[in-house]
Short mmCIF file of C-alpha atoms and ligand atoms in Angstrom, two decimals:
data_model
loop_
_atom_site.label_atom_id
_atom_site.label_comp_id
_atom_site.label_asym_id
_atom_site.label_seq_id
_atom_site.Cartn_x
_atom_site.Cartn_y
_atom_site.Cartn_z
CA MET M 19 -33.83 -0.13 20.49
CA ASN M 20 -31.45 1.97 22.56
CA LYS M 21 -27.86 0.80 22.56
CA VAL M 22 -24.81 2.21 24.32
CA ILE M 23 -21.59 1.80 22.36
CA THR M 24 -18.15 2.41 23.82
CA VAL M 25 -16.05 3.98 21.10
CA LEU M 26 -12.27 3.52 21.16
CA LYS M 27 -10.89 5.59 18.29
CA GLY M 28 -7.25 4.97 19.17
CA ASP M 29 -4.25 6.19 17.19
CA GLY M 30 -3.16 6.89 13.62
CA ILE M 31 -6.06 6.48 11.20
CA GLY M 32 -8.27 5.17 14.05
CA PRO M 33 -10.20 8.43 14.58
CA GLU M 34 -10.75 8.97 10.83
CA ILE M 35 -12.14 5.51 10.09
CA VAL M 36 -14.23 5.29 13.26
CA ASP M 37 -15.91 8.62 12.47
CA GLU M 38 -17.10 7.13 9.16
CA ALA M 39 -18.51 4.03 10.89
CA LEU M 40 -20.38 6.29 13.36
CA LYS M 41 -21.77 8.27 10.41
CA VAL M 42 -23.17 5.01 9.03
CA LEU M 43 -24.50 3.85 12.42
CA ASP M 44 -26.27 7.20 12.90
CA LYS M 45 -27.94 6.76 9.51
CA ILE M 46 -29.06 3.24 10.50
CA GLY M 47 -30.47 4.64 13.76
CA GLU M 48 -32.39 7.31 11.86
CA LYS M 49 -33.76 4.92 9.28
CA TYR M 50 -34.72 2.00 11.55
CA GLY M 51 -35.70 3.98 14.67
CA HIS M 52 -32.82 2.97 16.96
CA GLU M 53 -30.89 5.21 19.27
CA PHE M 54 -27.17 4.65 19.48
CA SER M 55 -25.35 6.61 22.16
CA TYR M 56 -21.59 6.73 22.27
CA GLN M 57 -19.19 6.87 25.20
CA TYR M 58 -15.63 7.70 24.16
CA VAL M 59 -12.53 6.23 25.79
CA ASP M 60 -8.87 6.91 24.94
CA ILE M 61 -6.89 3.79 24.15
CA GLY M 62 -3.32 3.07 23.04
CA GLY M 63 -0.75 5.78 22.40
CA CYS M 64 -3.14 8.69 22.92
CA SER M 65 -3.94 7.33 26.38
CA ILE M 66 -0.25 6.79 27.18
CA ASP M 67 0.39 10.45 26.27
CA GLN M 68 -2.40 11.68 28.48
CA TYR M 69 -2.49 9.25 31.42
CA GLY M 70 0.75 7.26 31.20
CA VAL M 71 -1.11 3.98 30.60
CA PRO M 72 -2.66 2.55 27.39
CA ILE M 73 -6.09 2.41 29.03
CA THR M 74 -7.19 3.71 32.41
CA ASP M 75 -9.20 1.71 34.96
CA GLU M 76 -12.17 4.03 34.35
CA GLY M 77 -11.81 3.45 30.61
CA MET M 78 -11.82 -0.29 31.13
CA ALA M 79 -14.92 -0.02 33.33
CA THR M 80 -16.65 1.94 30.56
CA CYS M 81 -15.80 -0.87 28.10
CA LYS M 82 -17.43 -3.39 30.41
CA ASN M 83 -20.45 -1.23 31.06
CA CYS M 84 -22.03 -0.93 27.62
CA ASP M 85 -23.79 -2.95 24.95
CA SER M 86 -20.82 -3.17 22.62
CA VAL M 87 -17.38 -1.75 21.81
CA LEU M 88 -16.20 -0.26 18.51
CA LEU M 89 -12.44 0.10 18.04
CA GLY M 90 -10.29 1.84 15.42
CA ALA M 91 -6.65 0.84 15.93
CA VAL M 92 -3.78 1.51 18.30
CA GLY M 93 -0.05 2.07 18.12
CA GLY M 94 2.54 3.88 16.05
CA PRO M 95 6.26 4.62 15.92
CA LYS M 96 5.95 7.27 18.62
CA TRP M 97 5.26 4.55 21.20
CA ASP M 98 7.49 1.79 19.81
CA ASN M 99 10.08 2.25 22.51
CA VAL M 100 7.91 2.78 25.58
CA ASP M 101 8.19 0.32 28.44
CA PRO M 102 6.76 -3.06 27.28
CA SER M 103 4.34 -3.08 30.23
CA VAL M 104 2.53 0.01 28.89
CA ARG M 105 2.76 -0.54 25.12
CA PRO M 106 -0.40 0.43 23.18
CA GLU M 107 -1.15 -3.22 22.29
CA LYS M 108 -1.24 -4.06 26.01
CA ALA M 109 -4.57 -2.25 26.21
CA LEU M 110 -6.04 -4.44 23.47
CA LEU M 111 -4.97 -7.63 25.18
CA ALA M 112 -6.34 -6.29 28.47
CA VAL M 113 -9.73 -5.37 26.97
CA ARG M 114 -10.02 -8.77 25.28
CA HIS M 115 -9.15 -10.46 28.55
CA GLU M 116 -11.36 -8.32 30.83
CA LEU M 117 -14.38 -8.62 28.55
CA GLY M 118 -13.82 -12.36 28.06
CA LEU M 119 -13.60 -11.94 24.29
CA PHE M 120 -12.46 -15.46 23.50
CA ALA M 121 -13.66 -15.76 19.90
CA ASN M 122 -12.36 -13.62 17.06
CA LEU M 123 -14.33 -13.91 13.83
CA ARG M 124 -12.63 -12.66 10.69
CA PRO M 125 -14.65 -13.06 7.53
CA THR M 126 -12.40 -12.98 4.48
CA LYS M 127 -14.34 -12.20 1.39
CA LEU M 128 -13.10 -11.20 -2.01
CA PHE M 129 -15.50 -8.56 -3.26
CA PRO M 130 -15.89 -9.39 -6.98
CA GLN M 131 -15.47 -5.68 -7.80
CA LEU M 132 -11.96 -5.87 -6.31
CA ALA M 133 -10.88 -9.17 -7.89
CA ASP M 134 -8.13 -7.40 -9.84
CA ALA M 135 -6.68 -6.05 -6.58
CA SER M 136 -5.94 -9.59 -5.36
CA PRO M 137 -2.29 -10.54 -5.78
CA LEU M 138 -3.40 -14.02 -6.86
CA LYS M 139 -4.16 -15.02 -10.44
CA GLN M 140 -7.72 -15.01 -11.70
CA SER M 141 -7.44 -18.79 -12.17
CA ILE M 142 -7.12 -19.08 -8.36
CA VAL M 143 -9.50 -16.39 -7.11
CA GLY M 144 -11.90 -16.59 -10.04
CA ASN M 145 -14.31 -18.81 -8.11
CA GLY M 146 -14.34 -16.33 -5.26
CA ILE M 147 -13.00 -16.41 -1.73
CA ASP M 148 -15.44 -16.52 1.14
CA LEU M 149 -14.01 -17.94 4.29
CA LEU M 150 -14.35 -17.30 7.99
CA ILE M 151 -11.40 -17.53 10.33
CA VAL M 152 -12.39 -18.29 13.92
CA ARG M 153 -9.40 -17.47 16.07
CA GLU M 154 -9.08 -18.26 19.78
CA LEU M 155 -8.30 -14.92 21.40
CA THR M 156 -7.70 -15.19 25.13
CA GLY M 157 -5.43 -18.22 25.47
CA GLY M 158 -2.29 -19.68 24.01
CA ILE M 159 1.13 -18.15 23.74
CA TYR M 160 0.00 -14.50 23.93
CA PHE M 161 -1.35 -15.09 27.42
CA GLY M 162 1.00 -17.83 28.64
CA LYS M 163 3.70 -17.57 31.24
CA ARG M 164 6.70 -15.50 30.14
CA THR M 165 10.18 -16.17 31.43
CA THR M 166 13.38 -14.34 30.75
CA GLY M 167 16.69 -14.80 32.43
CA GLU M 168 20.14 -16.15 32.03
CA GLU M 169 21.15 -19.74 31.53
CA ASN M 170 24.63 -21.15 30.99
CA GLY M 171 26.00 -17.66 30.77
CA GLU M 172 23.63 -16.41 28.07
CA ALA M 173 20.27 -14.66 27.97
CA PHE M 174 17.14 -16.68 27.25
CA ALA M 175 13.43 -15.96 26.84
CA ALA M 176 10.49 -18.37 26.82
CA ASP M 177 6.76 -17.99 26.11
CA GLU M 178 4.39 -20.75 27.12
CA MET M 179 1.59 -21.93 24.82
CA LYS M 180 -1.05 -23.35 27.14
CA TYR M 181 -4.65 -24.39 26.46
CA SER M 182 -7.22 -25.95 28.73
CA ALA M 183 -9.87 -28.31 27.40
CA HIS M 184 -12.77 -25.91 28.00
CA GLU M 185 -11.02 -23.09 26.11
CA ILE M 186 -10.65 -25.36 23.09
CA GLU M 187 -14.19 -26.68 23.29
CA ARG M 188 -15.88 -23.26 23.45
CA ILE M 189 -13.99 -21.89 20.43
CA GLY M 190 -14.68 -25.16 18.60
CA ARG M 191 -18.40 -24.72 19.21
CA VAL M 192 -18.31 -21.20 17.76
CA ALA M 193 -16.69 -22.65 14.62
CA PHE M 194 -19.14 -25.52 14.19
CA GLU M 195 -22.15 -23.30 14.87
CA SER M 196 -20.85 -20.74 12.35
CA ALA M 197 -20.27 -23.48 9.77
CA ARG M 198 -23.88 -24.59 10.14
CA LYS M 199 -24.94 -21.14 8.92
CA ARG M 200 -22.49 -21.26 6.01
CA ARG M 201 -21.23 -24.07 3.75
CA LYS M 202 -20.96 -26.59 6.61
CA LYS M 203 -17.25 -27.27 6.60
CA VAL M 204 -14.73 -26.82 9.43
CA SER M 205 -10.96 -26.98 8.93
CA SER M 206 -9.22 -27.18 12.29
CA VAL M 207 -5.67 -25.88 12.10
CA ASP M 208 -2.96 -27.07 14.49
CA LYS M 209 0.60 -28.31 14.74
CA ALA M 210 -0.23 -31.68 16.26
CA ASN M 211 2.86 -33.32 14.77
CA VAL M 212 4.99 -31.24 17.17
CA LEU M 213 3.01 -29.56 19.96
CA ASP M 214 1.20 -31.14 22.91
CA SER M 215 -1.20 -28.18 23.06
CA SER M 216 -2.16 -29.00 19.45
CA ARG M 217 -2.68 -32.68 20.26
CA LEU M 218 -5.19 -31.74 22.98
CA TRP M 219 -6.74 -29.25 20.55
CA ARG M 220 -7.20 -32.01 17.94
CA LYS M 221 -8.65 -34.50 20.42
CA ILE M 222 -11.35 -32.06 21.50
CA MET M 223 -12.12 -30.95 17.94
CA HIS M 224 -12.62 -34.61 16.97
CA LYS M 225 -15.18 -35.04 19.75
CA LEU M 226 -17.04 -31.95 18.52
CA ALA M 227 -16.89 -33.22 14.93
CA GLU M 228 -18.76 -36.35 16.06
CA GLU M 229 -21.39 -34.21 17.78
CA TYR M 230 -21.76 -31.90 14.75
CA SER M 231 -21.90 -34.79 12.31
CA ASP M 232 -23.78 -32.68 9.73
CA VAL M 233 -20.65 -30.53 9.34
CA GLU M 234 -17.75 -31.75 7.22
CA TYR M 235 -14.52 -31.73 9.25
CA GLU M 236 -10.79 -31.87 8.52
CA ASP M 237 -7.50 -31.39 10.38
CA VAL M 238 -4.91 -29.27 8.59
CA LEU M 239 -1.41 -28.51 9.84
CA VAL M 240 -0.68 -24.81 10.17
CA ASP M 241 2.20 -24.85 7.67
CA ASN M 242 0.05 -26.61 5.10
CA THR M 243 -2.76 -24.12 5.75
CA ALA M 244 -0.42 -21.22 5.00
CA MET M 245 0.30 -22.89 1.66
CA GLN M 246 -3.29 -23.88 0.84
CA LEU M 247 -4.52 -20.34 1.45
CA ILE M 248 -2.41 -19.25 -1.52
CA ARG M 249 -2.84 -22.35 -3.67
CA ASN M 250 -6.53 -23.03 -3.26
CA PRO M 251 -8.30 -20.62 -0.86
CA GLY M 252 -11.70 -21.65 -2.21
CA ARG M 253 -11.39 -25.03 -0.42
CA PHE M 254 -11.92 -23.38 2.98
CA ASP M 255 -15.21 -22.44 4.61
CA VAL M 256 -14.59 -22.07 8.38
CA ILE M 257 -11.02 -22.26 9.71
CA VAL M 258 -10.69 -22.61 13.48
CA THR M 259 -7.35 -22.20 15.16
CA GLU M 260 -5.45 -21.06 18.23
CA ASN M 261 -4.45 -17.49 18.97
CA MET M 262 -1.04 -17.03 17.32
CA PHE M 263 -1.71 -19.26 14.29
CA GLY M 264 -4.94 -17.33 13.75
CA ASP M 265 -3.18 -13.99 14.03
CA ILE M 266 -0.74 -14.90 11.27
CA LEU M 267 -3.11 -16.81 8.98
CA SER M 268 -5.82 -14.15 9.08
CA ASP M 269 -3.40 -11.45 7.93
CA GLU M 270 -2.26 -13.75 5.13
CA ALA M 271 -5.87 -14.43 4.16
CA SER M 272 -6.76 -10.73 4.21
CA MET M 273 -4.15 -10.01 1.56
CA LEU M 274 -5.85 -12.43 -0.84
CA THR M 275 -8.71 -10.00 -0.96
CA GLY M 276 -6.59 -7.10 -2.19
CA SER M 277 -6.71 -4.68 0.71
CA ILE M 278 -6.37 -5.07 4.42
CA GLY M 279 -8.54 -1.94 4.65
CA MET M 280 -11.67 -3.89 3.66
CA MET M 281 -11.61 -6.53 6.37
CA PRO M 282 -13.81 -6.39 9.48
CA SER M 283 -13.67 -8.50 12.62
CA ALA M 284 -15.74 -9.34 15.66
CA SER M 285 -14.49 -10.48 19.04
CA LEU M 286 -17.20 -12.22 20.99
CA SER M 287 -17.73 -13.14 24.62
CA GLU M 288 -20.06 -15.77 26.02
CA GLY M 289 -22.77 -13.06 26.33
CA SER M 290 -23.85 -10.46 23.79
CA LEU M 291 -21.05 -7.97 24.54
CA GLY M 292 -18.52 -7.90 21.73
CA MET M 293 -15.73 -5.73 20.37
CA TYR M 294 -15.70 -4.87 16.69
CA GLU M 295 -12.69 -3.56 14.77
CA PRO M 296 -11.05 -3.61 11.36
CA ILE M 297 -8.21 -6.11 11.23
CA HIS M 298 -5.57 -3.60 10.19
CA GLY M 299 -3.43 -1.42 12.43
CA SER M 300 -3.19 2.33 12.85
CA ALA M 301 -1.44 2.87 9.48
CA PRO M 302 0.77 5.75 10.71
CA ASP M 303 2.11 6.19 7.16
CA ILE M 304 -1.24 7.56 5.96
CA ALA M 305 -2.71 8.96 9.20
CA GLY M 306 -4.24 12.43 9.13
CA GLN M 307 -4.48 12.55 5.32
CA ASN M 308 -8.14 11.50 4.95
CA ILE M 309 -7.14 8.76 2.49
CA ALA M 310 -7.63 5.60 4.61
CA ASN M 311 -10.22 3.04 3.61
CA PRO M 312 -13.02 3.13 6.21
CA LEU M 313 -14.90 0.10 4.82
CA GLY M 314 -13.30 -2.44 7.19
CA THR M 315 -14.54 -0.37 10.14
CA ILE M 316 -17.96 0.21 8.57
CA LEU M 317 -18.30 -3.55 7.95
CA SER M 318 -17.20 -4.14 11.56
CA ALA M 319 -20.10 -1.93 12.67
CA ALA M 320 -22.36 -4.16 10.54
CA MET M 321 -21.01 -7.20 12.40
CA MET M 322 -21.81 -5.42 15.68
CA LEU M 323 -25.43 -5.02 14.63
CA ARG M 324 -25.61 -8.67 13.60
CA TYR M 325 -23.82 -10.37 16.48
CA SER M 326 -24.38 -8.11 19.51
CA PHE M 327 -27.71 -6.42 18.74
CA ASP M 328 -29.42 -9.06 16.61
CA MET M 329 -30.23 -6.38 13.99
CA LEU M 330 -29.90 -8.65 10.99
CA GLU M 331 -31.77 -6.51 8.48
CA GLU M 332 -29.76 -3.43 9.44
CA ALA M 333 -26.46 -5.35 9.14
CA ASP M 334 -27.48 -6.61 5.69
CA ALA M 335 -28.38 -3.06 4.69
CA ILE M 336 -24.86 -1.81 5.49
CA GLU M 337 -23.23 -4.66 3.57
CA GLU M 338 -25.49 -4.02 0.58
CA ALA M 339 -24.69 -0.31 0.71
CA VAL M 340 -20.94 -1.07 0.65
CA ASN M 341 -21.48 -3.37 -2.31
CA ALA M 342 -23.50 -0.75 -4.16
CA VAL M 343 -20.86 1.94 -3.63
CA LEU M 344 -18.15 -0.41 -4.94
CA ASP M 345 -20.40 -1.33 -7.89
CA GLU M 346 -20.60 2.34 -8.78
CA GLY M 347 -16.81 2.44 -9.02
CA TYR M 348 -15.93 4.47 -5.91
CA ARG M 349 -12.55 3.53 -4.41
CA THR M 350 -10.22 4.84 -1.72
CA ALA M 351 -6.51 5.06 -2.62
CA ASP M 352 -5.63 1.53 -1.46
CA THR M 353 -8.05 -0.12 -3.92
CA MET M 354 -7.89 2.48 -6.69
CA GLN M 355 -7.67 1.18 -10.26
CA ASP M 356 -7.91 2.67 -13.75
CA GLY M 357 -11.40 3.82 -14.65
CA MET M 358 -12.57 4.03 -11.02
CA LYS M 359 -13.51 7.16 -9.07
CA ARG M 360 -11.10 7.99 -6.27
CA VAL M 361 -12.67 9.26 -3.06
CA SER M 362 -11.37 10.23 0.38
CA CYS M 363 -12.04 8.41 3.63
CA SER M 364 -14.82 10.80 4.63
CA GLU M 365 -16.36 10.79 1.15
CA MET M 366 -16.49 6.98 1.23
CA GLY M 367 -18.30 7.08 4.58
CA THR M 368 -20.80 9.60 3.25
CA LEU M 369 -21.40 7.53 0.10
CA VAL M 370 -22.22 4.44 2.18
CA ALA M 371 -24.45 6.41 4.58
CA ASP M 372 -26.28 8.04 1.64
CA LYS M 373 -26.91 4.61 0.06
CA LEU M 374 -28.81 3.65 3.21
P1 LIG W 10 -1.07 -1.53 9.47
O1 LIG W 10 -2.19 -2.49 9.32
O2 LIG W 10 -1.33 -0.33 10.30
O3 LIG W 10 -0.58 -1.03 8.02
C1 LIG W 10 -0.06 -1.92 7.05
C2 LIG W 10 -0.20 -1.27 5.68
O4 LIG W 10 -1.57 -1.28 5.28
C3 LIG W 10 0.24 0.19 5.65
O5 LIG W 10 0.86 0.47 4.42
C4 LIG W 10 -1.04 0.97 5.77
O6 LIG W 10 -1.01 2.25 5.17
C5 LIG W 10 -2.02 0.04 5.05
N1 LIG W 10 -3.38 0.16 5.63
C6 LIG W 10 -3.80 -0.32 6.81
N2 LIG W 10 -5.08 0.01 7.01
C7 LIG W 10 -5.47 0.71 5.94
C8 LIG W 10 -6.70 1.33 5.57
N3 LIG W 10 -7.79 1.29 6.34
N4 LIG W 10 -6.75 1.98 4.39
C9 LIG W 10 -5.68 2.02 3.58
N5 LIG W 10 -4.50 1.45 3.86
C10 LIG W 10 -4.39 0.81 5.04
O7 LIG W 10 0.17 -2.35 10.05
P2 LIG W 10 1.58 -1.83 10.57
O8 LIG W 10 2.06 -0.71 9.72
O9 LIG W 10 2.39 -3.05 10.72
O10 LIG W 10 1.29 -1.29 12.04
C11 LIG W 10 1.13 0.09 12.36
C12 LIG W 10 0.83 0.19 13.84
O11 LIG W 10 -0.43 -0.43 14.11
C13 LIG W 10 1.85 -0.52 14.72
O12 LIG W 10 2.09 0.29 15.85
C14 LIG W 10 1.16 -1.80 15.12
O13 LIG W 10 1.61 -2.29 16.35
C15 LIG W 10 -0.28 -1.35 15.19
N6 LIG W 10 -1.29 -2.42 15.01
C16 LIG W 10 -2.44 -2.25 15.69
C17 LIG W 10 -3.46 -3.17 15.52
C18 LIG W 10 -4.75 -2.93 16.24
O14 LIG W 10 -4.94 -1.86 16.78
N7 LIG W 10 -5.66 -3.88 16.27
C19 LIG W 10 -3.31 -4.24 14.63
C20 LIG W 10 -2.12 -4.35 13.92
C21 LIG W 10 -1.10 -3.42 14.10
#
């Protein structure tokens, strides 16, 4: 197969980790007879520096006109005080919106080799953590109406959390379909005791639960979910939730696994076009030192093969290669422990590519 991938390296460690994912993709192409061609677009701070905007119109068109998008990360202190309308993160929201990427899949898996890196006790993580967070990505408070002004002589600001029925239903379907390929359990997370948007969310999820009667279903309040993720993460299979709750819970969940650097994600549209990225940010504190963990980005590339290109065997091969490299004791700084072999970002990429 020939596939065109738009590559958004971004800022901070973005270029370093993306280069390692491309190294692995090239090896897959060589081994399985595929041709991956890359079209590079500046995004985030580097684009602001060059063009004054976090992504140009041409860059956005390139993102739309490809088979899939691979992203590193954007942002950094240099751009913290730029005008809010051109902040680096604006480009991410715009790409998600323009490409219709409504479903964000974040698998949270504790690699057994890294069990000691989890901040939780063995008695809690001993049975493993393997859950999938399905986060709604193009609705809710991050895309709602914003109002700022003055009222009764003081400043105010308001952000609207709005969901329409079809937005809830389509993300619900992604969750139920995903659960069917896993342990067949969906936990729908909301705040229905307070929010109207959550009450609509719950009503629609209940309808879907009847339709997908082979899948076990539960409602969990978001505050309780935050607690359960620490107390008993093994109880979850698929968690489905709205945009902001998913943003917060998925970062919490990622920490259970020891390092944010290990976690991939996929953002899917209604077609095959998706955007794949590690869940972490641009890590300005370690940028340019060749010490970042590239595995989250490499595993994101594996998700790209699985979800956008239907290359299941190739995706499995990458995941097995990552496992094998961890089994052999290789670790980047963030997951380093006594008795292990410390490697750089680029060495880790080469080790995974060589395993293929
Ligand atoms: P971060 O995820 O960049 O870093 C948090 C901590 O985790 C840091 O100590 C960092 O060194 C470490 N870390 C992150 N990725 C790592 C990796 N691959 N290997 C080893 N260690 C890693 O979060 P932050 O510091 O809050 O944000 C930094 C910048 O990134 C900010 O400008 C923020 O807005 C931006 N950001 C971007 C995205 C994105 O592009 N999708 C997501 C989150 C934050």
